[in-house]
Coordinates of C-alpha atoms and ligand atoms in Angstrom, one line a residue:
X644 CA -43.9 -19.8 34.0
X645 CA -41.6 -17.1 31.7
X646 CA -38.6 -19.9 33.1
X647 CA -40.1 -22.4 30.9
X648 CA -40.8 -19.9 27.3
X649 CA -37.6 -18.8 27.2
X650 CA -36.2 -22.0 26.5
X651 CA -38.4 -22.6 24.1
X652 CA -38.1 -19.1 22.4
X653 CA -34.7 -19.7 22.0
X654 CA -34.8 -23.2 20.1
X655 CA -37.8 -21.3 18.2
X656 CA -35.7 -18.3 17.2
X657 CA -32.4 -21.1 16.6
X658 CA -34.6 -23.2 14.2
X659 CA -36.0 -19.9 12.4
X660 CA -32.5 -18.5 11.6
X661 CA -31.7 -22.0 10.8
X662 CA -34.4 -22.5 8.3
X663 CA -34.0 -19.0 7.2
X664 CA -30.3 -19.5 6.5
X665 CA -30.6 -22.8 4.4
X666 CA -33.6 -22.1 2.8
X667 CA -32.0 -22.1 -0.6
X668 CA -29.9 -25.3 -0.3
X669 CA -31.9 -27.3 -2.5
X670 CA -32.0 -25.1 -5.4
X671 CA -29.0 -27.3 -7.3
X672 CA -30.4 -30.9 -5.9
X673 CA -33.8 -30.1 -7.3
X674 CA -31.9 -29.0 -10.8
X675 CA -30.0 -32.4 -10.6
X676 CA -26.5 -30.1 -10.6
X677 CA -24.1 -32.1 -8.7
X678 CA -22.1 -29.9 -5.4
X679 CA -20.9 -29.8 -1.9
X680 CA -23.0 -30.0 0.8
X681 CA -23.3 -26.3 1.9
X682 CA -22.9 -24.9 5.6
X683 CA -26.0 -23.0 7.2
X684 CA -25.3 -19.1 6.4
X685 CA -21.7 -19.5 5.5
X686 CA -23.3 -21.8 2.2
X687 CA -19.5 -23.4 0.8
X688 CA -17.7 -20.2 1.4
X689 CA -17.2 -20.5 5.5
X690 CA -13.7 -20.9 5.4
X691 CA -13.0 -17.4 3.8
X692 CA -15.6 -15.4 4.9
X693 CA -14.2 -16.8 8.6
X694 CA -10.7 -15.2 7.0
X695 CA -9.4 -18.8 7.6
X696 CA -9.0 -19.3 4.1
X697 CA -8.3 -17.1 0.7
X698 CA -11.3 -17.0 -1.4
X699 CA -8.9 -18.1 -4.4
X700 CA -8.1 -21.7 -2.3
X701 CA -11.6 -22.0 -1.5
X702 CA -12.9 -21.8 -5.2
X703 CA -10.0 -23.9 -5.9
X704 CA -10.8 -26.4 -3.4
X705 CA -14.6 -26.9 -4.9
X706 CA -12.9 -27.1 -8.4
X707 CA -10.8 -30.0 -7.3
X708 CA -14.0 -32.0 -5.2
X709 CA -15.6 -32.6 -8.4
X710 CA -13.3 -33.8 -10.8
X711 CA -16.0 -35.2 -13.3
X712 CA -17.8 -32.7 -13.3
X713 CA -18.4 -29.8 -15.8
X714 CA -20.4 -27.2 -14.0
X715 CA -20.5 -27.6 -10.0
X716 CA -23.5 -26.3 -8.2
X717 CA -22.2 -24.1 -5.1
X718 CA -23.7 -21.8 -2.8
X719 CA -22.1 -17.9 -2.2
X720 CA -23.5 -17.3 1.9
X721 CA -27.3 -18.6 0.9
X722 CA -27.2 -17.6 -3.0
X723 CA -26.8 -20.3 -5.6
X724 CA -24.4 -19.7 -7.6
X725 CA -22.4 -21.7 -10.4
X726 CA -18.8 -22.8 -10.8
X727 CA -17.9 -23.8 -14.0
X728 CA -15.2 -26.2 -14.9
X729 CA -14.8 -27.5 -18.3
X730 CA -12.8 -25.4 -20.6
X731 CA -15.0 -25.6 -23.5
X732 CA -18.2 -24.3 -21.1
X733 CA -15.9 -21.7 -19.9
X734 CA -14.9 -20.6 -23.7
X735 CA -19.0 -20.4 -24.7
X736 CA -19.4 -18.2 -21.5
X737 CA -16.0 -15.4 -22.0
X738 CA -15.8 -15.5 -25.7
X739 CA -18.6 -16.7 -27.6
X740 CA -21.5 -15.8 -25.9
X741 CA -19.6 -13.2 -24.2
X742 CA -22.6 -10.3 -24.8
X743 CA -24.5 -12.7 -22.4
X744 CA -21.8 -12.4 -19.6
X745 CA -20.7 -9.7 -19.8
X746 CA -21.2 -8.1 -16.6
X747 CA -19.4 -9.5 -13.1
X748 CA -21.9 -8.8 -11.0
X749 CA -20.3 -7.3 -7.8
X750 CA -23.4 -5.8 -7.3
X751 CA -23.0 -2.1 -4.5
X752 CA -23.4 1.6 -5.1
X753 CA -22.1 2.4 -8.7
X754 CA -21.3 6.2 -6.9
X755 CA -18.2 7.7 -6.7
X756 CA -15.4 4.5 -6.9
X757 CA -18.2 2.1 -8.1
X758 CA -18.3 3.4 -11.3
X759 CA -14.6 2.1 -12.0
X760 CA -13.9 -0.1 -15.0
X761 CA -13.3 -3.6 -13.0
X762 CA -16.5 -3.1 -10.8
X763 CA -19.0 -1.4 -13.6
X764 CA -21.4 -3.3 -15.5
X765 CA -24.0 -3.3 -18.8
X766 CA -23.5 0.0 -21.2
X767 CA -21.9 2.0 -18.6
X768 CA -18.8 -0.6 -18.8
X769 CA -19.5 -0.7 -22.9
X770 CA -18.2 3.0 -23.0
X771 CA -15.6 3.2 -20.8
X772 CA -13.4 0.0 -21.8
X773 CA -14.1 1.7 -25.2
X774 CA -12.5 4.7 -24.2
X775 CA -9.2 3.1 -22.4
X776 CA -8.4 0.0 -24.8
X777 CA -6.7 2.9 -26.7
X778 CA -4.3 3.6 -24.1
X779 CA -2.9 0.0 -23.7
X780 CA -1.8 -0.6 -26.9
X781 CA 1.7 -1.2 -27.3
X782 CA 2.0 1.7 -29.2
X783 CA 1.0 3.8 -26.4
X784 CA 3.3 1.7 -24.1
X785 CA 6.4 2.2 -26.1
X786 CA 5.9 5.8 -25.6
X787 CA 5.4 5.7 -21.8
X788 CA 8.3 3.4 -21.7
X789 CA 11.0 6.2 -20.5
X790 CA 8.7 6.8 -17.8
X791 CA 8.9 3.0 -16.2
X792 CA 12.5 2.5 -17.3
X793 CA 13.8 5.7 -15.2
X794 CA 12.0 4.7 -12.0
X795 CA 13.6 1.1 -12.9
X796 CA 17.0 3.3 -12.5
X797 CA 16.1 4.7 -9.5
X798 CA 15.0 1.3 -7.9
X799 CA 18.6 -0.5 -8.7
X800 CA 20.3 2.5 -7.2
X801 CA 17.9 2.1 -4.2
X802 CA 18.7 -1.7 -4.2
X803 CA 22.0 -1.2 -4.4
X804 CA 22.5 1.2 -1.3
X805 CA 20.1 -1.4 0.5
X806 CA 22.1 -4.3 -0.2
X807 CA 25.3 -2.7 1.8
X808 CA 23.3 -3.1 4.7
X809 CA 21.8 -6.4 4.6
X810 CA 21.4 -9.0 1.5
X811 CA 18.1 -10.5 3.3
X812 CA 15.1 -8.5 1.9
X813 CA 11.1 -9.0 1.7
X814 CA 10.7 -9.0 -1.8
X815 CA 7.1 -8.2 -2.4
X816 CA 7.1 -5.2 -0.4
X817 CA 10.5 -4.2 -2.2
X818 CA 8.9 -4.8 -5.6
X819 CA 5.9 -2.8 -4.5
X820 CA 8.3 0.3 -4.4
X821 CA 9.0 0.5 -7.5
X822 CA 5.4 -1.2 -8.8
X823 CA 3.7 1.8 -7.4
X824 CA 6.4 4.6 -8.1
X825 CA 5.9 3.2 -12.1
X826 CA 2.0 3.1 -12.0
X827 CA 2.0 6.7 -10.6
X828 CA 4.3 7.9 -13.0
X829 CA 2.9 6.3 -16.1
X830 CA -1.1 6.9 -14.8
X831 CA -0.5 10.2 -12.9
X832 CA 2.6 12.0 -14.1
X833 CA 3.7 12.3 -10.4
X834 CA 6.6 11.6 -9.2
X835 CA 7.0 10.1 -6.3
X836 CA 9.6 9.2 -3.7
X837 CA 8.4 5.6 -2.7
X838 CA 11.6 3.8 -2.5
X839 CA 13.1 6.1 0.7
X840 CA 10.0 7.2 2.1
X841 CA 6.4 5.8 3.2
X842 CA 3.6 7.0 1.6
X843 CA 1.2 6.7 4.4
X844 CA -1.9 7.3 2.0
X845 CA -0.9 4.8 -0.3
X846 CA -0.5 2.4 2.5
X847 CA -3.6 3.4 4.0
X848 CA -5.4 2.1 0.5
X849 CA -3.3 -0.4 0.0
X850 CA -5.2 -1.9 4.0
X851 CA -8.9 -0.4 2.9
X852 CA -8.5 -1.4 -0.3
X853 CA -6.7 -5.4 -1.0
X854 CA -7.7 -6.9 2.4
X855 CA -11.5 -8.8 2.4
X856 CA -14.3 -6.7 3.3
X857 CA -17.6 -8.0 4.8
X858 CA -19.4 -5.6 1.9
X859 CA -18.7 -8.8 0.1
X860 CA -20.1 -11.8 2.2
X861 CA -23.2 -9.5 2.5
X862 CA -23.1 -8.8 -1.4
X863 CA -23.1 -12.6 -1.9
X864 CA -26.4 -13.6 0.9
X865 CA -28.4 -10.5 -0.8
X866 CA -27.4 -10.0 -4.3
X867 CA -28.0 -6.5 -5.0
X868 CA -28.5 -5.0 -1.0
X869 CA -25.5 -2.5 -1.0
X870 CA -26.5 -0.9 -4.3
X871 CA -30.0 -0.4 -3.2
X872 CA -28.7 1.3 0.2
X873 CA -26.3 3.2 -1.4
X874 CA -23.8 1.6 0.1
X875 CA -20.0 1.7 -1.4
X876 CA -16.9 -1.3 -0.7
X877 CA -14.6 1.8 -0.5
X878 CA -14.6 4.2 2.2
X879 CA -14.6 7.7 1.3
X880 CA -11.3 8.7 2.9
X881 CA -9.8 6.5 -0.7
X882 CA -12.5 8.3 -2.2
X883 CA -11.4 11.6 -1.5
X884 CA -8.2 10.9 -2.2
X885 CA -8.5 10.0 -5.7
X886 CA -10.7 12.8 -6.3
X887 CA -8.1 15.1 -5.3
X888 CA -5.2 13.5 -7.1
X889 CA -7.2 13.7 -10.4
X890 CA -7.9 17.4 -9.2
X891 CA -4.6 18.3 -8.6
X892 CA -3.1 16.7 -12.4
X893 CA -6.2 18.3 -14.0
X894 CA -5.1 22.0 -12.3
X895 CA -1.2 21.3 -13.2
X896 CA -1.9 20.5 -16.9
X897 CA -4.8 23.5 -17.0
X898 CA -7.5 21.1 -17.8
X899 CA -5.8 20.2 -21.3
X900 CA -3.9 17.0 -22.4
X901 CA -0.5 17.4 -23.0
X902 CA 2.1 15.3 -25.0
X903 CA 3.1 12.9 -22.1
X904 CA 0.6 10.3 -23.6
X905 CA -0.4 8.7 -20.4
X906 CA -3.6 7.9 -18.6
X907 CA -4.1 11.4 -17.1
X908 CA -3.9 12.7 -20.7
X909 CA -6.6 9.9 -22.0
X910 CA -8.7 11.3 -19.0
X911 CA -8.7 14.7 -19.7
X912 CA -9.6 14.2 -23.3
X913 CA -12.3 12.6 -22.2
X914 CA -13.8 15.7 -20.1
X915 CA -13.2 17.6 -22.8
X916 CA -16.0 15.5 -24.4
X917 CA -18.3 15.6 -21.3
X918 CA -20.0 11.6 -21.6
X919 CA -18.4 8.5 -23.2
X920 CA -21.0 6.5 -25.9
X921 CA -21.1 2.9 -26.4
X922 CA -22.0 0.4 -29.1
X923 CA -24.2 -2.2 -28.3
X924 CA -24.9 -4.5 -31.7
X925 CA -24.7 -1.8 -34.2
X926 CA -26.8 1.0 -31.8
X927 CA -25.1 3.9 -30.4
X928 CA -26.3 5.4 -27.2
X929 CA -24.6 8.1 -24.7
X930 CA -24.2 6.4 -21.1
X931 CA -21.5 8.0 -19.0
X932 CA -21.5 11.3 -18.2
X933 CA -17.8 12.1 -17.7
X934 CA -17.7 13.4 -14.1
X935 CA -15.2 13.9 -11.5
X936 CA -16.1 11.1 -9.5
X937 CA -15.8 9.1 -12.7
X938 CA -12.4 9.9 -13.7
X939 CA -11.4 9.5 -10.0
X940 CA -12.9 5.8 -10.1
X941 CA -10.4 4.8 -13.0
X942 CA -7.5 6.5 -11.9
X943 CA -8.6 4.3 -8.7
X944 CA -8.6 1.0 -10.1
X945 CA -5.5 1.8 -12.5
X946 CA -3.6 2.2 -9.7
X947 CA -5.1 -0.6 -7.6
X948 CA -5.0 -2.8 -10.7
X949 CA -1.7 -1.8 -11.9
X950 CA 0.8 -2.3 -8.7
X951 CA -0.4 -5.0 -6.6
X952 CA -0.8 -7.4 -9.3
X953 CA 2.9 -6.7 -10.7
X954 CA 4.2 -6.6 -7.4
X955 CA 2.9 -9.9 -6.1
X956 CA 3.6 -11.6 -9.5
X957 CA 7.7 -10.4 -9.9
X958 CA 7.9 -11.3 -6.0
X959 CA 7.0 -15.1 -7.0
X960 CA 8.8 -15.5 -9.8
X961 CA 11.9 -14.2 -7.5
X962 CA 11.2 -16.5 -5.2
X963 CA 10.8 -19.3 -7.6
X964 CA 14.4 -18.2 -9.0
X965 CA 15.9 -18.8 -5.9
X966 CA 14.6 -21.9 -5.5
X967 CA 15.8 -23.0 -9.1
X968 CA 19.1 -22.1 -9.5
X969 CA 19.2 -23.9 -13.0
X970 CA 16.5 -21.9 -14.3
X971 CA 17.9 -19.1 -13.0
X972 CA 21.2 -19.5 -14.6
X973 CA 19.8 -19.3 -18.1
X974 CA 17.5 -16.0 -17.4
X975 CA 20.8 -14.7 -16.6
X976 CA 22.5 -15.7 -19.7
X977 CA 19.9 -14.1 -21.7
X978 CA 19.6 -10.8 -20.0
X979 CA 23.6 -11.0 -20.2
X980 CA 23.4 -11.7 -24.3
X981 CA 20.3 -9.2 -24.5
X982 CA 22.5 -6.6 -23.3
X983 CA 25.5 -6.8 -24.8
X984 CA 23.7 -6.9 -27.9
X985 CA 22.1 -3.5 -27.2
X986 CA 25.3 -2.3 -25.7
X987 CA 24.1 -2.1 -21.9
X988 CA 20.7 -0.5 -22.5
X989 CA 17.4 -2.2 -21.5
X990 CA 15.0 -1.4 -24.4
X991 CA 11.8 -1.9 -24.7
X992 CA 12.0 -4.2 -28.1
X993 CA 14.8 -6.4 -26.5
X994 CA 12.3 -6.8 -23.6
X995 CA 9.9 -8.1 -26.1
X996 CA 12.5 -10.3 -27.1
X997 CA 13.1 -12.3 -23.9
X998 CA 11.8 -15.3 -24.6
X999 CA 13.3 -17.7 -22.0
X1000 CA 12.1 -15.3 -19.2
X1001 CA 8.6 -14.7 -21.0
X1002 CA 8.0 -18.3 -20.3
X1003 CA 9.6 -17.7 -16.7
X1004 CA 6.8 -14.8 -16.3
X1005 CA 4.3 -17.1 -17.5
X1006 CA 5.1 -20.2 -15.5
X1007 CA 5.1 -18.0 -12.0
X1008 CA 1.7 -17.0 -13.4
X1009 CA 0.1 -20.5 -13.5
X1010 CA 1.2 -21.3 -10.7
X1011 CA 0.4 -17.8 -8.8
X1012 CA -2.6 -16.5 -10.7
X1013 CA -3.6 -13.7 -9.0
X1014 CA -7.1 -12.8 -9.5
X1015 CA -9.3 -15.7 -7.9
X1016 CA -11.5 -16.9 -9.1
X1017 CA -13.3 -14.8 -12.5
X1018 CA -16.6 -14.0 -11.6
X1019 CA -19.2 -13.5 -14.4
X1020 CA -22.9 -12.9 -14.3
X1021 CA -25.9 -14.3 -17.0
X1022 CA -27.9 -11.3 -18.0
X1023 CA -30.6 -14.0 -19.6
X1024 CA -31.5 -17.5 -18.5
X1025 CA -28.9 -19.3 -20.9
X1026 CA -28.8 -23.9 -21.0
X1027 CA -24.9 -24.5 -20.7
X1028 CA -24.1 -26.1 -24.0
X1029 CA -23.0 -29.8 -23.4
X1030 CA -25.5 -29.7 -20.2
X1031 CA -28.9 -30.7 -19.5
X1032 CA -28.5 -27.5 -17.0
X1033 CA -30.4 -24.3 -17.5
X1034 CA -28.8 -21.1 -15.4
X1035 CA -31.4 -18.4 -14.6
X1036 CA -30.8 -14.8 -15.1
X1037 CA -28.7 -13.0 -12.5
X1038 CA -26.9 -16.4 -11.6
X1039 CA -23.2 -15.7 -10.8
X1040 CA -21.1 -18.0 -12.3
X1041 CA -17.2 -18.6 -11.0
X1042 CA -13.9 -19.9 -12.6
X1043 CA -10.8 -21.1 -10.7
X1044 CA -7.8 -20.1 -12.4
X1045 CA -5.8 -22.2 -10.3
X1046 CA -8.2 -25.0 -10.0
X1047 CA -7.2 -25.5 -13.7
X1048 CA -3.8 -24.6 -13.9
X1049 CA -3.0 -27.2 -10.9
X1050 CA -4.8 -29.9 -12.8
X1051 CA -2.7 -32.7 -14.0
X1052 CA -5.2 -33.0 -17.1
X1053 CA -3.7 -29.8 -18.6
X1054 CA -0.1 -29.5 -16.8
X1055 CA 1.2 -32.6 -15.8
X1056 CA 3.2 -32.3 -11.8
X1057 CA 1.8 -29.2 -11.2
X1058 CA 3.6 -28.7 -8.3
X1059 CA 6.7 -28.0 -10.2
X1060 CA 8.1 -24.9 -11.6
X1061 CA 8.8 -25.8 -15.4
X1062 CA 8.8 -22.7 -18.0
X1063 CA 9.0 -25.2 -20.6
X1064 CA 5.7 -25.8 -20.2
X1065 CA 5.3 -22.6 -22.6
X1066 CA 7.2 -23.9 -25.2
X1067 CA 5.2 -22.9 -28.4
X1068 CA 4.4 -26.6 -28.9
X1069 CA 3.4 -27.6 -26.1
X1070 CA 1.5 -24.0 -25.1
X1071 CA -0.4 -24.1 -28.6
X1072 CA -1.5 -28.3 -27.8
X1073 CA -3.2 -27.0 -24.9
X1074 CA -6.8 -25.8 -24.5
X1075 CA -6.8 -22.4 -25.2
X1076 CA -9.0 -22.0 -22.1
X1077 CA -6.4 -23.4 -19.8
X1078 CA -4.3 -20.8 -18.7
X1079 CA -6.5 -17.7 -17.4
X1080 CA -4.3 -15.6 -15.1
X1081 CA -5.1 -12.8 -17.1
X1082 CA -9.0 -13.7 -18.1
X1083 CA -10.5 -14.5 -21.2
X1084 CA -12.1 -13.1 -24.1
X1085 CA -13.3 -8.9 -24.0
X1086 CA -13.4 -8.6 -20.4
X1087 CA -10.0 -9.3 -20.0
X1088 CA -7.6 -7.4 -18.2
X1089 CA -7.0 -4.3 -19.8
X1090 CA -3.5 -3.8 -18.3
X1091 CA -2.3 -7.0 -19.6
X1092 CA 0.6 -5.6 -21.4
X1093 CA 1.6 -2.7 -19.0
X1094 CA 1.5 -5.6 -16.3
X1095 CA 3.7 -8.0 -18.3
X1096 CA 6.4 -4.7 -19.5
X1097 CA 6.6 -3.5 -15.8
X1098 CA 7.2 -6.6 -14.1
X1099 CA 9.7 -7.8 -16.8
X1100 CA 11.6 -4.6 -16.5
X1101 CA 12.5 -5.0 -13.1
X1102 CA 13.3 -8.3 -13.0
X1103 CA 15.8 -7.9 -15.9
X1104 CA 17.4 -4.9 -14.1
X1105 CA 17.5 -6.7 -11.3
X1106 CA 19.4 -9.7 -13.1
X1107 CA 21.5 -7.7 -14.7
X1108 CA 23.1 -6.6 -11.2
X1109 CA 21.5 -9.1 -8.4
X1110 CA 21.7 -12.9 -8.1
X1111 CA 18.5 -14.0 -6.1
X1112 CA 19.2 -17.0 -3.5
X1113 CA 17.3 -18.7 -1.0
X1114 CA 18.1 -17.2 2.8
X1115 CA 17.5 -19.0 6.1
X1116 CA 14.0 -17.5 6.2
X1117 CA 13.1 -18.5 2.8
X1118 CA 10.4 -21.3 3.2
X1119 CA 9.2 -24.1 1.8
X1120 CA 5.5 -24.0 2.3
X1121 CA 4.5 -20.5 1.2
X1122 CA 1.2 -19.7 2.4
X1123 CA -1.5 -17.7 0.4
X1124 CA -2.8 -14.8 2.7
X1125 CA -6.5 -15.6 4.0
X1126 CA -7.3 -12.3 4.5
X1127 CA -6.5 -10.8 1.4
X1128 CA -9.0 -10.4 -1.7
X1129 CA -6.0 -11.2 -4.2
X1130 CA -3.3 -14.2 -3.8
X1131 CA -0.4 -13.0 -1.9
X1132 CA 2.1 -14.6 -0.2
X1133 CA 1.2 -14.7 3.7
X1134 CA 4.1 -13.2 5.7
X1135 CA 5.9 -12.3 3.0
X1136 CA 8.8 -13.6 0.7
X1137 CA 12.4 -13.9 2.0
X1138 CA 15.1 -14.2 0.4
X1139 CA 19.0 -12.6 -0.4
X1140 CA 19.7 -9.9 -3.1
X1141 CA 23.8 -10.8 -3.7
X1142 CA 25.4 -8.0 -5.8
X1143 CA 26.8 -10.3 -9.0
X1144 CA 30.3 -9.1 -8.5
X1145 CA 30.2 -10.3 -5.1
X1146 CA 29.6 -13.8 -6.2
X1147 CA 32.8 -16.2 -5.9
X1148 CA 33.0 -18.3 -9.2
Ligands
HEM1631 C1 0.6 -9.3 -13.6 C2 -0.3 -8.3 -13.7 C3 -1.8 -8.4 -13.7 C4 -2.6 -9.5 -13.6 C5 -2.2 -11.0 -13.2 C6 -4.0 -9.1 -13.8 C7 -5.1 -9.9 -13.8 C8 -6.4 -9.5 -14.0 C9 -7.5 -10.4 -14.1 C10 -7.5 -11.9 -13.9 C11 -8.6 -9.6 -14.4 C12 -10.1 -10.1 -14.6 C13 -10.2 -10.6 -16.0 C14 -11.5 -11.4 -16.3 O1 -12.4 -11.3 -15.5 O2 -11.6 -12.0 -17.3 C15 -8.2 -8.2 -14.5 C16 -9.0 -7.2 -14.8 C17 -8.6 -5.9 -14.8 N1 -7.3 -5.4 -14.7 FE1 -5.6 -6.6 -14.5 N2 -4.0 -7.7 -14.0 C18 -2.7 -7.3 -14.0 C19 -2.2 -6.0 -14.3 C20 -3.0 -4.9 -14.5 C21 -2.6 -3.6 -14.7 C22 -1.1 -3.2 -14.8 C23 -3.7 -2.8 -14.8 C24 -3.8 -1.3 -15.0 C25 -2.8 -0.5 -15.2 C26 -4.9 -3.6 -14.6 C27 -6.2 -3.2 -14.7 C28 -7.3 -4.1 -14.8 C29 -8.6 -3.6 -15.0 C30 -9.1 -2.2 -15.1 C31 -9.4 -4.7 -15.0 C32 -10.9 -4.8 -15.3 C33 -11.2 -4.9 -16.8 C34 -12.6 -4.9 -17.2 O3 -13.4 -5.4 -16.5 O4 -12.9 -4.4 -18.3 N3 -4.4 -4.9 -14.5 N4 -6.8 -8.2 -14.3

């Protein structure tokens, strides 16, 4: 007789997980929201959490199925979740009803890392972005510049003795030598020898850290289920880490800030202070007691935040370069003019000055955002102006970066690299909402401006001595990496590094 239940328990059991894991699938028909039809368990997110896919493309792929639409309804694993499409939905969301969004709503233990700046939420977030605007303002950044421009130095002499060997080189790894030699510098004071040697613990988090974890996938079917088990996405090896690097400066400066301005400085004047407050309309309220673990957690994501980003963007725009010779040619000329005007010397106000290769840095941007997609969460059940749709509280709501800035609405042939595109006139016709590689509104990036200095730096130091040209393993069809939690190219980036003297005119 059991010959005959088993069967039978089986397609029980089979039709039990599949109820269980579509249950929630007509949350969005019932609301009349327009989406894809969702994939038991997986919801419209099978493709990356299989890795087959980069969450980025995936996003961007939804974006693209519904080009009428103004708000998509999706589904993260089971949870229903939003993505939002028009540019004047997305400006009521990150800037004018921003104290309704504000948190992003990557929901696991706020412990140790958690309690970093990109992952906190609510009044614990309010008080530390208050306490670190101060130390991206270009004010600050002009002082720190001596820090980045010697490590620039040191990366041309590096490149230099590299390029007797060989003129073929991987340039996002390359860039990521001197991407996280700066960021240590500039955040830690240390200085370390990245371009000759590996780092094995920086390469250790660079693994555990930037390539997609599962903590994710599960964060999306049970909102909330990590933070109530106590569960971190970081594993305490990074943890430890951290906490002893911010031991180590805090030891070597005897707990005191000293006159080198940077990060670790900002830090310890906080723990001089013991708790950060923040303002919430008008109120003032303690929230963060300044621990450790706390300072360990921005020191973190400063150094996450800070290199990968740079890296992975100045690696593009090389790669575009070689590609487009033309363009090229007149980010030469102007790094050329720029430093004969300044008689050789790369200075921080003539890097502000570059405006051909400002709108260079911004065109590899569009088309290589970086962050996909922006992730918001409602803290109140809020109608979407312009909508007969009403979001409940807790509802995560996405935006595709590069669903937008591939759309021919806002930048006709997307597919081609044209820096012209930020021409003042035609960058100031556009939607302000339309170009978002950086975010929007006050939970923007905070390194912004240290992101945009380093990566300019280099690739003016760069030009100034290197022409970049395509090489028989440059390709054509650069893939994004599936497994990765921020775009990157997949296999690399290839192409030569020709010393300029070497070049027959
Ligand atoms: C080209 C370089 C960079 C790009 C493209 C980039 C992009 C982004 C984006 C898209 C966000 C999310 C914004 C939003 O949700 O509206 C973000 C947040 C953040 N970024 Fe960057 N970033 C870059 C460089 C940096 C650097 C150099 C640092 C630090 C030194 C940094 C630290 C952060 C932090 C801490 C946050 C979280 C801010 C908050 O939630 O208050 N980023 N970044």
């Amino acid at each position: 007789m059991t010959i005959f239940y088993i069967p039978i328990t089986v397609i029980a059991l089979c039709a039990a997980l599949y109820f269980y894991f579509t249950r929630t699938f007509n949350y969005w028909k019932k609301r009349n929201v327009p989406g894809p039809e969702p994939t038991a368990l997986f919801g419209n997110f099978k493709e990356s959490a299989l890795r087959r896919k980069n969450i980025g493309l995936v996003v961007q792929d939804l974006y693209n199925a519904f080009p009428n639409e103004k708000v998509v309804g999706i589904y993260r694993m089971t949870t229903p979740s939003l993505l939002i499409r028009d540019l004047d939905v997305i400006k009521h969301i990150m800037i004018k009803d921003f104290e309704l969004f504000a948190d992003r709503g990557v929901e696991f233990s706020k412990k140790g890392l958690g309690q970093n700046l990109f992952h906190a939420d609510g009044d614990t977030w309010r008080g530390l972005r208050n306490r670190f605007t101060p130390i991206f303002t270009s004010g600050k950044l002009k002082r720190m510049y001596y820090l980045m421009h010697e490590r620039a130095d040191k990366y041309i002499e590096f490149l230099q003795r590299e390029s007797e060997k060989s003129n073929e080189f991987e340039v996002h790894s390359l860039v990521q030598k001197f991407t996280v030699s700066t960021i240590t510098a500039c955040a830690f004071g240390l200085d370390i020898n990245t371009l000759d040697e590996k780092v094995e613990a920086l390469e250790i988090i660079d693994k555990m850290v930037l390539e997609a974890n599962f903590g994710l996938e599960l964060d999306m079917m049970y909102p909330g289920i990590l933070k109530k088990l106590g569960i971190s996405l970081f594993p305490s090896t990074v943890l430890s880490f951290f906490s002893g690097l911010v031991k180590n400066v805090v030891s070597m400066r005897n707990g005191k800030p000293t006159s080198r301005n940077d990060f670790m400085d900002l830090m310890l004047g906080l723990r001089e202070m013991g708790s950060v407050t923040s303002n919430k309309l008008g109120s003032t309220e303690t929230t963060v007691e300044i621990t450790d673990d706390v300072l360990a957690a921005q020191a973190f994501v400063f150094y996450v935040g800070g290199y990968e980003t740079s890296a992975t963007t100045v690696s593009y725009l090389l790669y575009q370069l070689a590609l487009n010779q033309d363009v090229q040619e007149k980010v030469i000329q102007e790094v050329d003019e720029v430093l004969k005007e300044n008689n050789g010397e790369v200075t921080y106000d003539c890097l502000m000055n570059m405006k051909y290769l400002t709108k260079v840095f911004d065109e590899t941007l569009r088309m290589y955002s970086i962050v996909e997609p922006l992730q918001r969460k409602a803290t109140v059940d809020y109608k979407i102006p312009g909508t007969d749709v009403t979001i409940e509280k807790g509802t995560v709501l996405l935006i595709s970066p590069r669903g937008i800035h591939y759309d021919e609405k806002y930048y006709p042939k997307p597919e081609v690299f044209d820096p012209n595109r930020f021409d003042a006139d035609v960058a100031g016709s556009r939607h302000p909402c339309a170009y978002l590689p950086f975010g929007l509104g006050q939970r923007n990036c905070i390194g912004m401006r240290f992101g945009r200095l380093q990566s300019v730096l280099c690739v003016v130091k760069m030009l100034s001595k290197f022409r970049i040209e395509p090489s028989k393993n440059t390709t054509r069809d650069l893939r994004v990496k599936p497994s990765k939690n921020l775009i990157g190219p997949d296999g690399g980036i290839h192409v030569n590094i020709v010393p300029r003297r070497d070049i027959k005119t």
